[in-house]
mmCIF file of C-alpha atoms in Angstrom:
data_model
loop_
_atom_site.group_PDB
_atom_site.id
_atom_site.type_symbol
_atom_site.label_atom_id
_atom_site.label_comp_id
_atom_site.label_asym_id
_atom_site.label_seq_id
_atom_site.Cartn_x
_atom_site.Cartn_y
_atom_site.Cartn_z
ATOM 1 C CA SER A 22 0.116 -0.023 0.046
ATOM 2 C CA GLN A 23 2.870 2.243 0.677
ATOM 3 C CA ASN A 24 4.135 1.815 -3.007
ATOM 4 C CA VAL A 25 0.494 2.486 -4.308
ATOM 5 C CA ALA A 26 0.362 5.594 -2.196
ATOM 6 C CA ASN A 27 3.577 6.967 -3.523
ATOM 7 C CA TYR A 28 2.938 6.125 -7.045
ATOM 8 C CA SER A 29 -0.529 7.631 -6.796
ATOM 9 C CA LYS A 30 0.980 10.948 -5.295
ATOM 10 C CA LEU A 31 3.655 11.004 -8.139
ATOM 11 C CA ILE A 32 0.928 10.743 -10.689
ATOM 12 C CA ALA A 33 -1.263 13.395 -9.101
ATOM 13 C CA LYS A 34 1.611 15.681 -8.883
ATOM 14 C CA ALA A 35 2.410 15.137 -12.643
ATOM 15 C CA MET A 36 -1.251 15.957 -13.308
ATOM 16 C CA ASN A 37 -0.696 19.317 -11.392
ATOM 17 C CA LEU A 38 -3.501 18.544 -8.948
ATOM 18 C CA SER A 39 -3.928 20.667 -5.817
ATOM 19 C CA LEU A 40 -1.863 19.750 -2.578
ATOM 20 C CA SER A 41 -5.159 19.024 -0.923
ATOM 21 C CA ASP A 42 -6.212 16.521 -3.690
ATOM 22 C CA ILE A 43 -2.526 15.038 -3.804
ATOM 23 C CA SER A 44 -2.866 14.508 -0.022
ATOM 24 C CA LYS A 45 -6.213 12.718 -0.252
ATOM 25 C CA ILE A 46 -5.079 10.567 -3.004
ATOM 26 C CA TYR A 47 -1.891 9.732 -0.993
ATOM 27 C CA TYR A 48 -3.933 8.601 1.907
ATOM 28 C CA SER A 49 -6.587 6.819 -0.090
ATOM 29 C CA GLY A 50 -3.492 4.758 -1.576
ATOM 30 C CA LEU A 51 -2.443 3.943 1.968
ATOM 31 C CA VAL A 52 -5.724 2.365 2.900
ATOM 32 C CA HIS A 53 -7.051 1.253 -0.535
ATOM 33 C CA ASP A 54 -6.824 -2.462 0.442
ATOM 34 C CA ILE A 55 -7.809 -2.209 4.058
ATOM 35 C CA GLY A 56 -10.854 -4.227 3.347
ATOM 36 C CA LYS A 57 -8.543 -7.240 2.545
ATOM 37 C CA ALA A 58 -8.139 -7.632 6.142
ATOM 38 C CA ILE A 59 -11.479 -9.365 6.240
ATOM 39 C CA ILE A 60 -10.683 -11.821 3.525
ATOM 40 C CA PRO A 61 -9.363 -15.290 4.504
ATOM 41 C CA LYS A 62 -5.479 -15.273 4.225
ATOM 42 C CA GLU A 63 -5.596 -18.818 2.488
ATOM 43 C CA ILE A 64 -7.479 -17.051 -0.299
ATOM 44 C CA LEU A 65 -5.192 -13.903 -0.350
ATOM 45 C CA ASN A 66 -2.090 -15.998 -0.399
ATOM 46 C CA LYS A 67 -3.412 -18.842 -2.795
ATOM 47 C CA ASN A 68 -0.651 -20.213 -4.800
ATOM 48 C CA GLY A 69 -2.892 -20.749 -8.076
ATOM 49 C CA LYS A 70 -5.925 -19.358 -9.789
ATOM 50 C CA LEU A 71 -8.780 -18.515 -7.662
ATOM 51 C CA THR A 72 -12.085 -20.358 -7.946
ATOM 52 C CA ASP A 73 -15.018 -18.190 -8.959
ATOM 53 C CA GLU A 74 -16.381 -18.331 -5.558
ATOM 54 C CA GLU A 75 -12.948 -17.211 -4.024
ATOM 55 C CA TYR A 76 -12.897 -14.282 -6.489
ATOM 56 C CA THR A 77 -16.306 -13.205 -5.593
ATOM 57 C CA ILE A 78 -15.029 -13.022 -2.023
ATOM 58 C CA VAL A 79 -11.877 -11.000 -2.966
ATOM 59 C CA LYS A 80 -14.048 -8.637 -5.025
ATOM 60 C CA LYS A 81 -15.812 -7.519 -1.771
ATOM 61 C CA HIS A 82 -12.752 -5.964 -0.379
ATOM 62 C CA PRO A 83 -13.374 -2.404 -1.618
ATOM 63 C CA THR A 84 -16.909 -2.530 -0.086
ATOM 64 C CA TYR A 85 -15.667 -3.723 3.324
ATOM 65 C CA ALA A 86 -13.067 -0.908 3.172
ATOM 66 C CA TYR A 87 -15.814 1.506 2.437
ATOM 67 C CA GLN A 88 -18.084 0.386 5.093
ATOM 68 C CA ALA A 89 -15.180 0.871 7.687
ATOM 69 C CA LEU A 90 -14.006 4.307 6.348
ATOM 70 C CA VAL A 91 -17.344 5.956 5.833
ATOM 71 C CA GLN A 92 -18.130 5.595 9.563
ATOM 72 C CA ASN A 93 -15.236 7.698 10.586
ATOM 73 C CA ASN A 94 -15.652 11.537 10.049
ATOM 74 C CA GLU A 95 -11.993 12.127 9.154
ATOM 75 C CA LEU A 96 -11.709 9.200 6.723
ATOM 76 C CA SER A 97 -15.374 9.407 5.159
ATOM 77 C CA GLU A 98 -13.971 11.780 2.571
ATOM 78 C CA ILE A 99 -11.585 8.886 1.073
ATOM 79 C CA SER A 100 -14.174 6.189 1.555
ATOM 80 C CA LYS A 101 -15.668 6.729 -2.005
ATOM 81 C CA ILE A 102 -12.270 6.704 -3.456
ATOM 82 C CA VAL A 103 -11.368 3.466 -1.964
ATOM 83 C CA LEU A 104 -14.749 1.836 -2.769
ATOM 84 C CA GLN A 105 -14.102 2.674 -6.537
ATOM 85 C CA HIS A 106 -10.331 1.705 -6.987
ATOM 86 C CA HIS A 107 -11.191 -1.470 -8.916
ATOM 87 C CA GLU A 108 -13.786 0.160 -11.287
ATOM 88 C CA ARG A 109 -12.803 0.206 -14.850
ATOM 89 C CA TRP A 110 -12.883 2.956 -17.531
ATOM 90 C CA ASP A 111 -15.003 0.602 -19.634
ATOM 91 C CA GLY A 112 -17.406 -0.102 -16.989
ATOM 92 C CA TYR A 113 -16.476 -3.784 -16.408
ATOM 93 C CA GLY A 114 -14.814 -3.241 -12.993
ATOM 94 C CA TYR A 115 -16.370 -3.791 -9.382
ATOM 95 C CA PRO A 116 -18.239 -3.342 -7.285
ATOM 96 C CA ASN A 117 -20.618 -1.092 -9.087
ATOM 97 C CA GLY A 118 -19.778 -1.238 -12.782
ATOM 98 C CA LEU A 119 -18.982 2.386 -12.897
ATOM 99 C CA LYS A 120 -17.416 3.776 -16.138
ATOM 100 C CA GLU A 121 -15.459 6.774 -17.354
ATOM 101 C CA GLN A 122 -16.343 10.040 -15.389
ATOM 102 C CA GLU A 123 -18.605 8.166 -13.072
ATOM 103 C CA ILE A 124 -15.386 7.106 -11.345
ATOM 104 C CA THR A 125 -13.654 9.612 -9.140
ATOM 105 C CA ILE A 126 -10.427 10.979 -10.637
ATOM 106 C CA GLU A 127 -8.769 9.963 -7.447
ATOM 107 C CA ALA A 128 -9.778 6.235 -7.808
ATOM 108 C CA ARG A 129 -8.869 6.275 -11.418
ATOM 109 C CA ILE A 130 -5.287 7.377 -10.489
ATOM 110 C CA ILE A 131 -5.155 4.705 -7.680
ATOM 111 C CA ALA A 132 -6.336 1.992 -10.142
ATOM 112 C CA ILE A 133 -3.345 2.636 -12.380
ATOM 113 C CA ALA A 134 -0.748 2.842 -9.415
ATOM 114 C CA ASP A 135 -2.181 -0.338 -7.954
ATOM 115 C CA SER A 136 -1.969 -2.146 -11.248
ATOM 116 C CA PHE A 137 1.556 -1.037 -11.787
ATOM 117 C CA ASP A 138 2.620 -2.116 -8.166
ATOM 118 C CA ALA A 139 0.793 -5.466 -8.632
ATOM 119 C CA MET A 140 2.532 -6.287 -11.748
ATOM 120 C CA THR A 141 5.863 -5.298 -10.714
ATOM 121 C CA SER A 142 5.666 -7.162 -7.345
ATOM 122 C CA ASN A 143 6.156 -10.802 -6.800
ATOM 123 C CA ARG A 144 3.075 -12.743 -6.054
ATOM 124 C CA PRO A 145 2.522 -16.148 -4.588
ATOM 125 C CA TYR A 146 1.181 -17.257 -8.089
ATOM 126 C CA ARG A 147 3.810 -15.568 -10.200
ATOM 127 C CA LYS A 148 7.102 -13.562 -10.667
ATOM 128 C CA ALA A 149 7.119 -9.859 -10.849
ATOM 129 C CA PHE A 150 6.809 -8.352 -14.388
ATOM 130 C CA SER A 151 9.657 -5.870 -15.452
ATOM 131 C CA LYS A 152 8.928 -2.240 -15.433
ATOM 132 C CA GLU A 153 8.757 -2.320 -19.153
ATOM 133 C CA GLN A 154 6.307 -5.277 -19.269
ATOM 134 C CA ALA A 155 3.906 -3.390 -16.690
ATOM 135 C CA ILE A 156 4.222 -0.171 -18.849
ATOM 136 C CA ASN A 157 3.275 -2.122 -21.777
ATOM 137 C CA GLU A 158 0.482 -3.735 -20.214
ATOM 138 C CA ILE A 159 -0.831 -0.569 -18.904
ATOM 139 C CA PHE A 160 -0.416 0.991 -22.409
ATOM 140 C CA ASP A 161 -2.508 -1.781 -23.976
ATOM 141 C CA LYS A 162 -5.387 -1.289 -21.591
ATOM 142 C CA LEU A 163 -5.710 2.431 -21.924
ATOM 143 C CA GLY A 164 -9.340 3.126 -22.809
ATOM 144 C CA SER A 165 -10.614 -0.228 -21.511
ATOM 145 C CA GLN A 166 -9.328 -0.710 -17.962
ATOM 146 C CA PHE A 167 -7.752 2.563 -17.432
ATOM 147 C CA ASP A 168 -8.485 6.138 -18.073
ATOM 148 C CA PRO A 169 -6.544 6.932 -21.189
ATOM 149 C CA THR A 170 -5.372 10.447 -20.268
ATOM 150 C CA ILE A 171 -4.329 9.574 -16.807
ATOM 151 C CA GLY A 172 -2.543 6.567 -18.060
ATOM 152 C CA LYS A 173 -0.610 8.329 -20.610
ATOM 153 C CA ILE A 174 0.732 10.773 -17.909
ATOM 154 C CA ALA A 175 1.556 7.916 -15.445
ATOM 155 C CA ILE A 176 3.625 6.095 -18.211
ATOM 156 C CA GLU A 177 5.240 9.192 -19.529
ATOM 157 C CA LYS A 178 5.958 11.130 -16.373
ATOM 158 C CA VAL A 179 6.121 8.536 -13.636
ATOM 159 C CA PHE A 180 6.696 5.000 -14.458
ATOM 160 C CA LYS A 181 9.356 5.551 -16.994
ATOM 161 C CA TYR A 182 11.490 7.137 -14.304
ATOM 162 C CA ILE A 183 10.971 4.761 -11.367
#
């Protein structure tokens, strides 16, 4: 989550967002996966492909995070961002199938940062991608999974220099 927060902050800075928005994005990145604390460890750390049932359980983590954060006055502002971080530009994400501008700009930034971090990190089920492989994967999914404008900024102004 620290990586996601840092990447998100760098993207937000490259977009010339306000200091307040940059801070909100950073803190959202830190807690974006807090809902995974409720997901059984054997599912999260599984050494193979998840079953449909297991994947359905994992997909609940943004909702769990939202439910926890929205109750706290100081964290409620970022709860919507955390809820939306797995939504997709084309509307095929979760939990609500939002698309394009329906997704907060902050969540669109975190989605890209989270994907880059996931791809460039070792997982129980696969080795990390190289930076170049991750950049190519994000580029290939601009306009489908990712906001094309934010994705181009992330690639050209952040990920190439990490």
